[in-house]
């Protein structure tokens, strides 16, 4: 019986182990309530009328919790459906000040960096020219916390730039990153008033988490049902993952691969235990690290 699997996963049951393991390791989109709220909020910004003070959006939460995938999925779906690209994803570079921030934008817009890009005036002119030409409606700045590690004046200059592109180019900035992004934006009421926030918190041990596990199980080409959402197994996965979706996916994927290799064809409590999985918060002092000393 393959009722526990999606058709795409069930079709792989007769494939070789290597094929099934490759499928498990493939990145996949898993819809969930927070992702839906974020996509709805970005859709409203995309479809809004022209305004002199367009609002922005904060997508913030802990590391390894799916924020980047939420943003990139929305941008990809837009590209599939729109005749003109109106959303661009900018990978915020490490480094302080506007020069590094401009370089992030130029790279994200797939533009060659002009000679002398470290000159703020020249880089600023190039960025303005590109924004005027491409006319994006949303600029998604992933890993935006990377831009907050400089001097206070550097951060103020970046926020001033975000205000300017909103008013001059009618662009809604979407800032994706850790909780420090929320703190920095709300350091002043003027900046905080420009952004709505969609938090991406750790997953609680609740019905939504059980649904997440059920969705994951349907993607794992195992011959036998694992019933990942049953309390005895779900509690173990939640404790090890510490409520981080990236950790959940890693645990379930590694367990599914183990189940294929040992011939069990389903994930059990013993399968999870055999992984020797260390939660993210405990890896700094894990036994493996002490072996390196």
Tab-separated table of C-alpha atoms in Angstrom:
chain	number	residue	atom	x	y	z
A	1	UNK	CA	0.000	0.000	0.000
A	2	UNK	CA	1.250	3.495	-0.875
A	3	UNK	CA	-1.546	5.599	0.608
A	4	UNK	CA	1.001	7.335	2.843
A	5	UNK	CA	2.891	8.765	-0.150
A	6	UNK	CA	2.438	11.373	-2.842
A	7	UNK	CA	2.286	9.882	-6.323
A	8	UNK	CA	5.722	11.340	-7.125
A	9	UNK	CA	7.249	9.535	-4.131
A	10	UNK	CA	5.277	6.318	-4.632
A	11	UNK	CA	6.516	6.066	-8.220
A	12	UNK	CA	10.084	5.786	-6.902
A	13	UNK	CA	9.524	2.741	-4.679
A	14	UNK	CA	10.720	0.391	-7.397
A	15	UNK	CA	13.708	2.574	-8.223
A	16	UNK	CA	17.128	1.831	-6.804
A	17	UNK	CA	18.212	3.016	-3.381
A	18	UNK	CA	20.469	5.664	-4.903
A	19	UNK	CA	17.540	7.180	-6.810
A	20	UNK	CA	15.330	7.251	-3.727
A	21	UNK	CA	18.066	8.780	-1.579
A	22	UNK	CA	18.707	11.466	-4.204
A	23	UNK	CA	14.998	12.308	-4.123
A	24	UNK	CA	15.057	12.615	-0.326
A	25	UNK	CA	18.049	14.941	-0.461
A	26	UNK	CA	16.399	17.245	-2.994
A	27	UNK	CA	15.267	20.599	-1.571
A	28	UNK	CA	11.486	20.783	-1.417
A	29	UNK	CA	8.822	23.340	-0.641
A	30	UNK	CA	6.514	22.610	2.281
A	31	UNK	CA	3.615	25.006	2.670
A	32	UNK	CA	2.535	25.986	6.187
A	33	UNK	CA	0.439	28.711	7.875
A	34	UNK	CA	3.272	31.205	8.463
A	35	UNK	CA	4.437	30.852	4.853
A	36	UNK	CA	0.891	31.501	3.641
A	37	UNK	CA	0.630	34.651	5.778
A	38	UNK	CA	3.971	35.901	4.484
A	39	UNK	CA	3.017	35.247	0.872
A	40	UNK	CA	-0.309	37.011	1.331
A	41	UNK	CA	1.457	40.032	2.840
A	42	UNK	CA	3.959	40.198	-0.032
A	43	UNK	CA	1.156	39.779	-2.561
A	44	UNK	CA	-0.603	42.817	-1.093
A	45	UNK	CA	2.591	44.852	-1.473
A	46	UNK	CA	3.039	43.632	-5.028
A	47	UNK	CA	-0.508	44.537	-6.055
A	48	UNK	CA	-0.842	47.823	-4.153
A	49	UNK	CA	-1.477	51.121	-5.962
A	50	UNK	CA	1.270	53.684	-6.456
A	51	UNK	CA	1.879	55.660	-3.275
A	52	UNK	CA	4.345	58.228	-1.981
A	53	UNK	CA	5.124	56.193	1.138
A	54	UNK	CA	4.943	52.479	0.311
A	55	UNK	CA	5.140	50.147	3.251
A	56	UNK	CA	7.713	47.426	3.686
A	57	UNK	CA	7.703	44.034	5.362
A	58	UNK	CA	9.869	42.315	7.949
A	59	UNK	CA	10.215	38.529	7.803
A	60	UNK	CA	12.157	37.721	10.944
A	61	UNK	CA	12.904	34.768	13.179
A	62	UNK	CA	15.632	32.359	14.273
A	63	UNK	CA	18.269	30.820	12.018
A	64	UNK	CA	17.444	27.678	9.981
A	65	UNK	CA	13.713	28.210	10.154
A	66	UNK	CA	12.735	28.589	6.495
A	67	UNK	CA	12.655	32.381	6.049
A	68	UNK	CA	14.779	32.373	2.900
A	69	UNK	CA	12.748	29.584	1.317
A	70	UNK	CA	9.503	31.477	2.024
A	71	UNK	CA	10.827	34.584	0.273
A	72	UNK	CA	12.432	32.748	-2.637
A	73	UNK	CA	9.332	30.645	-3.227
A	74	UNK	CA	7.215	33.791	-3.566
A	75	UNK	CA	9.711	35.304	-6.017
A	76	UNK	CA	9.814	32.093	-8.087
A	77	UNK	CA	6.027	31.841	-8.261
A	78	UNK	CA	5.921	35.471	-9.400
A	79	UNK	CA	8.383	34.743	-12.208
A	80	UNK	CA	6.263	31.818	-13.376
A	81	UNK	CA	3.115	33.910	-13.582
A	82	UNK	CA	4.216	37.425	-14.504
A	83	UNK	CA	5.179	38.795	-17.901
A	84	UNK	CA	7.658	41.199	-16.293
A	85	UNK	CA	9.886	40.633	-13.294
A	86	UNK	CA	8.803	42.928	-10.486
A	87	UNK	CA	10.451	41.090	-7.583
A	88	UNK	CA	14.197	40.797	-7.079
A	89	UNK	CA	15.971	38.904	-4.294
A	90	UNK	CA	19.090	40.595	-2.954
A	91	UNK	CA	21.583	38.523	-0.949
A	92	UNK	CA	22.876	41.033	1.585
A	93	UNK	CA	26.653	40.867	1.739
A	94	UNK	CA	28.740	40.815	4.858
A	95	UNK	CA	30.325	44.180	5.463
A	96	UNK	CA	29.453	47.546	6.866
A	97	UNK	CA	28.332	50.656	5.100
A	98	UNK	CA	26.536	51.691	1.960
A	99	UNK	CA	29.294	50.566	-0.409
A	100	UNK	CA	28.800	46.903	0.547
A	101	UNK	CA	25.033	47.361	0.501
A	102	UNK	CA	25.172	48.858	-2.997
A	103	UNK	CA	27.369	45.954	-4.086
A	104	UNK	CA	24.709	43.523	-2.799
A	105	UNK	CA	22.050	45.257	-4.872
A	106	UNK	CA	24.172	45.334	-8.028
A	107	UNK	CA	24.891	41.624	-7.679
A	108	UNK	CA	21.220	40.852	-7.005
A	109	UNK	CA	20.160	42.805	-10.083
A	110	UNK	CA	22.789	40.890	-12.058
A	111	UNK	CA	24.555	44.086	-13.040
A	112	UNK	CA	28.307	44.479	-13.547
A	113	UNK	CA	29.863	46.604	-10.877
A	114	UNK	CA	31.116	49.826	-12.352
A	115	UNK	CA	34.778	50.681	-12.031
A	116	UNK	CA	35.256	52.485	-8.769
A	117	UNK	CA	32.114	50.967	-7.209
A	118	UNK	CA	33.453	51.777	-3.767
A	119	UNK	CA	32.795	55.417	-4.582
A	120	UNK	CA	29.410	55.964	-2.947
A	121	UNK	CA	28.353	58.556	-5.484
A	122	UNK	CA	29.184	56.370	-8.509
A	123	UNK	CA	27.661	53.244	-7.000
A	124	UNK	CA	24.577	55.178	-5.946
A	125	UNK	CA	24.110	56.547	-9.453
A	126	UNK	CA	24.382	53.058	-10.945
A	127	UNK	CA	21.858	51.628	-8.476
A	128	UNK	CA	19.424	54.481	-9.161
A	129	UNK	CA	19.774	54.001	-12.906
A	130	UNK	CA	19.045	50.272	-12.605
A	131	UNK	CA	16.039	50.773	-10.349
A	132	UNK	CA	14.640	53.389	-12.698
A	133	UNK	CA	15.131	51.029	-15.651
A	134	UNK	CA	13.920	47.762	-14.106
A	135	UNK	CA	11.120	49.313	-12.026
A	136	UNK	CA	10.905	46.591	-9.372
A	137	UNK	CA	7.963	46.670	-7.019
A	138	UNK	CA	9.536	44.506	-4.278
A	139	UNK	CA	13.184	44.202	-3.318
A	140	UNK	CA	13.691	41.275	-0.953
A	141	UNK	CA	16.882	41.675	1.113
A	142	UNK	CA	17.803	38.229	2.434
A	143	UNK	CA	20.158	37.925	5.422
A	144	UNK	CA	19.577	41.630	6.078
A	145	UNK	CA	21.137	41.311	9.537
A	146	UNK	CA	24.478	41.189	7.693
A	147	UNK	CA	24.055	44.914	6.991
A	148	UNK	CA	23.591	45.769	10.676
A	149	UNK	CA	27.063	44.883	11.907
A	150	UNK	CA	28.700	48.216	11.187
A	151	UNK	CA	28.701	51.526	12.962
A	152	UNK	CA	25.415	53.103	13.954
A	153	UNK	CA	25.934	55.753	11.280
A	154	UNK	CA	26.355	53.039	8.613
A	155	UNK	CA	23.042	51.470	9.606
A	156	UNK	CA	21.324	54.860	9.550
A	157	UNK	CA	22.629	55.436	6.019
A	158	UNK	CA	21.222	52.093	4.840
A	159	UNK	CA	17.819	52.845	6.358
A	160	UNK	CA	17.903	56.270	4.744
A	161	UNK	CA	18.536	54.564	1.398
A	162	UNK	CA	15.563	52.225	1.957
A	163	UNK	CA	13.325	55.211	2.674
A	164	UNK	CA	14.547	56.940	-0.462
A	165	UNK	CA	13.964	54.043	-2.863
A	166	UNK	CA	10.473	53.708	-1.397
A	167	UNK	CA	9.586	57.337	-2.074
A	168	UNK	CA	11.555	57.855	-5.300
A	169	UNK	CA	11.134	54.458	-6.996
A	170	UNK	CA	7.892	53.250	-5.340
A	171	UNK	CA	9.631	50.102	-4.031
A	172	UNK	CA	8.504	48.107	-1.020
A	173	UNK	CA	11.544	46.644	0.760
A	174	UNK	CA	11.164	43.193	2.325
A	175	UNK	CA	13.808	42.604	4.996
A	176	UNK	CA	14.502	38.949	5.799
A	177	UNK	CA	16.700	37.989	8.708
A	178	UNK	CA	17.184	37.287	12.373
A	179	UNK	CA	15.388	39.062	15.228
A	180	UNK	CA	18.111	41.739	15.216
A	181	UNK	CA	16.482	43.111	12.053
A	182	UNK	CA	13.245	43.765	13.929
A	183	UNK	CA	15.151	45.448	16.767
A	184	UNK	CA	17.098	47.692	14.397
A	185	UNK	CA	14.044	48.783	12.425
A	186	UNK	CA	12.107	49.579	15.586
A	187	UNK	CA	14.997	51.486	17.110
A	188	UNK	CA	13.172	54.601	15.890
A	189	UNK	CA	9.421	55.123	15.576
A	190	UNK	CA	9.898	56.754	12.169
A	191	UNK	CA	11.449	53.616	10.684
A	192	UNK	CA	9.243	51.211	12.583
A	193	UNK	CA	6.111	52.903	11.245
A	194	UNK	CA	7.072	51.935	7.695
A	195	UNK	CA	7.111	48.165	8.158
A	196	UNK	CA	4.665	45.404	8.920
A	197	UNK	CA	6.057	42.227	10.470
A	198	UNK	CA	5.489	38.547	9.813
A	199	UNK	CA	7.307	36.609	12.550
A	200	UNK	CA	8.693	33.176	11.663
A	201	UNK	CA	8.953	31.647	15.140
A	202	UNK	CA	10.062	28.215	16.229
A	203	UNK	CA	7.363	25.610	15.781
A	204	UNK	CA	5.336	24.742	18.838
A	205	UNK	CA	4.479	21.127	19.531
A	206	UNK	CA	0.913	21.345	18.255
A	207	UNK	CA	-1.409	20.346	15.443
A	208	UNK	CA	0.477	22.453	12.884
A	209	UNK	CA	3.681	20.598	13.745
A	210	UNK	CA	1.916	17.259	13.319
A	211	UNK	CA	0.634	18.422	9.925
A	212	UNK	CA	4.173	19.406	8.948
A	213	UNK	CA	5.427	15.913	9.794
A	214	UNK	CA	2.592	14.313	7.825
A	215	UNK	CA	3.480	16.468	4.813
A	216	UNK	CA	7.127	15.478	5.063
A	217	UNK	CA	6.275	11.790	5.296
A	218	UNK	CA	4.342	11.911	2.015
A	219	UNK	CA	7.562	13.005	0.256
A	220	UNK	CA	9.765	10.201	1.596
A	221	UNK	CA	9.730	7.145	-0.761
A	222	UNK	CA	9.564	4.491	1.966
A	223	UNK	CA	7.541	1.322	1.411
A	224	UNK	CA	6.008	1.333	4.886
A	225	UNK	CA	4.152	4.127	6.676
A	226	UNK	CA	6.060	5.745	9.552
A	227	UNK	CA	3.190	7.753	11.073
A	228	UNK	CA	5.590	10.551	12.010
A	229	UNK	CA	2.864	12.600	13.683
A	230	UNK	CA	2.087	10.013	16.367
A	231	UNK	CA	3.007	11.544	19.738
A	232	UNK	CA	5.817	9.168	20.704
A	233	UNK	CA	7.744	9.963	17.501
A	234	UNK	CA	6.654	13.564	17.001
A	235	UNK	CA	7.828	14.525	20.492
A	236	UNK	CA	11.302	13.152	19.804
A	237	UNK	CA	11.587	15.022	16.489
A	238	UNK	CA	10.341	18.248	18.060
A	239	UNK	CA	12.805	18.004	20.942
A	240	UNK	CA	15.786	17.301	18.685
A	241	UNK	CA	14.816	19.973	16.151
A	242	UNK	CA	14.091	22.588	18.815
A	243	UNK	CA	11.176	23.717	16.656
A	244	UNK	CA	13.327	24.770	13.670
A	245	UNK	CA	11.909	23.627	10.344
A	246	UNK	CA	15.338	23.233	8.763
A	247	UNK	CA	16.330	20.880	11.566
A	248	UNK	CA	13.059	18.956	11.231
A	249	UNK	CA	13.721	18.373	7.538
A	250	UNK	CA	17.309	17.297	8.248
A	251	UNK	CA	16.238	14.818	10.926
A	252	UNK	CA	13.435	13.249	8.883
A	253	UNK	CA	15.542	13.128	5.717
A	254	UNK	CA	18.504	11.484	7.469
A	255	UNK	CA	16.184	9.014	9.169
A	256	UNK	CA	14.512	8.130	5.854
A	257	UNK	CA	17.903	7.506	4.240
A	258	UNK	CA	18.882	5.296	7.169
A	259	UNK	CA	15.606	3.371	6.830
A	260	UNK	CA	16.374	2.683	3.171
A	261	UNK	CA	19.938	1.588	3.826
A	262	UNK	CA	19.073	-0.762	6.702
A	263	UNK	CA	16.077	-2.223	4.881
A	264	UNK	CA	13.481	-1.234	7.488
A	265	UNK	CA	11.569	0.957	5.001
A	266	UNK	CA	9.990	3.108	7.724
A	267	UNK	CA	11.116	5.579	10.375
A	268	UNK	CA	10.818	4.491	13.989
A	269	UNK	CA	12.001	5.803	17.348
A	270	UNK	CA	14.984	3.463	17.016
A	271	UNK	CA	15.809	4.929	13.592
A	272	UNK	CA	15.904	8.449	15.053
A	273	UNK	CA	18.007	7.291	18.002
A	274	UNK	CA	20.525	5.663	15.647
A	275	UNK	CA	21.258	9.059	14.079
A	276	UNK	CA	22.926	10.302	17.254
A	277	UNK	CA	21.473	13.710	16.394
A	278	UNK	CA	22.667	16.661	18.473
A	279	UNK	CA	20.290	19.645	18.747
A	280	UNK	CA	21.620	22.883	17.308
A	281	UNK	CA	21.878	24.646	20.673
A	282	UNK	CA	24.105	21.869	22.071
A	283	UNK	CA	26.553	21.463	19.200
A	284	UNK	CA	29.030	23.984	20.538
A	285	UNK	CA	29.767	21.671	23.472
A	286	UNK	CA	29.025	18.388	21.757
A	287	UNK	CA	31.308	15.377	22.381
A	288	UNK	CA	32.397	15.538	18.733
A	289	UNK	CA	33.906	18.984	19.331
A	290	UNK	CA	35.761	17.790	22.398
A	291	UNK	CA	37.362	15.080	20.277
A	292	UNK	CA	38.995	17.864	18.229
A	293	UNK	CA	40.857	19.302	21.209
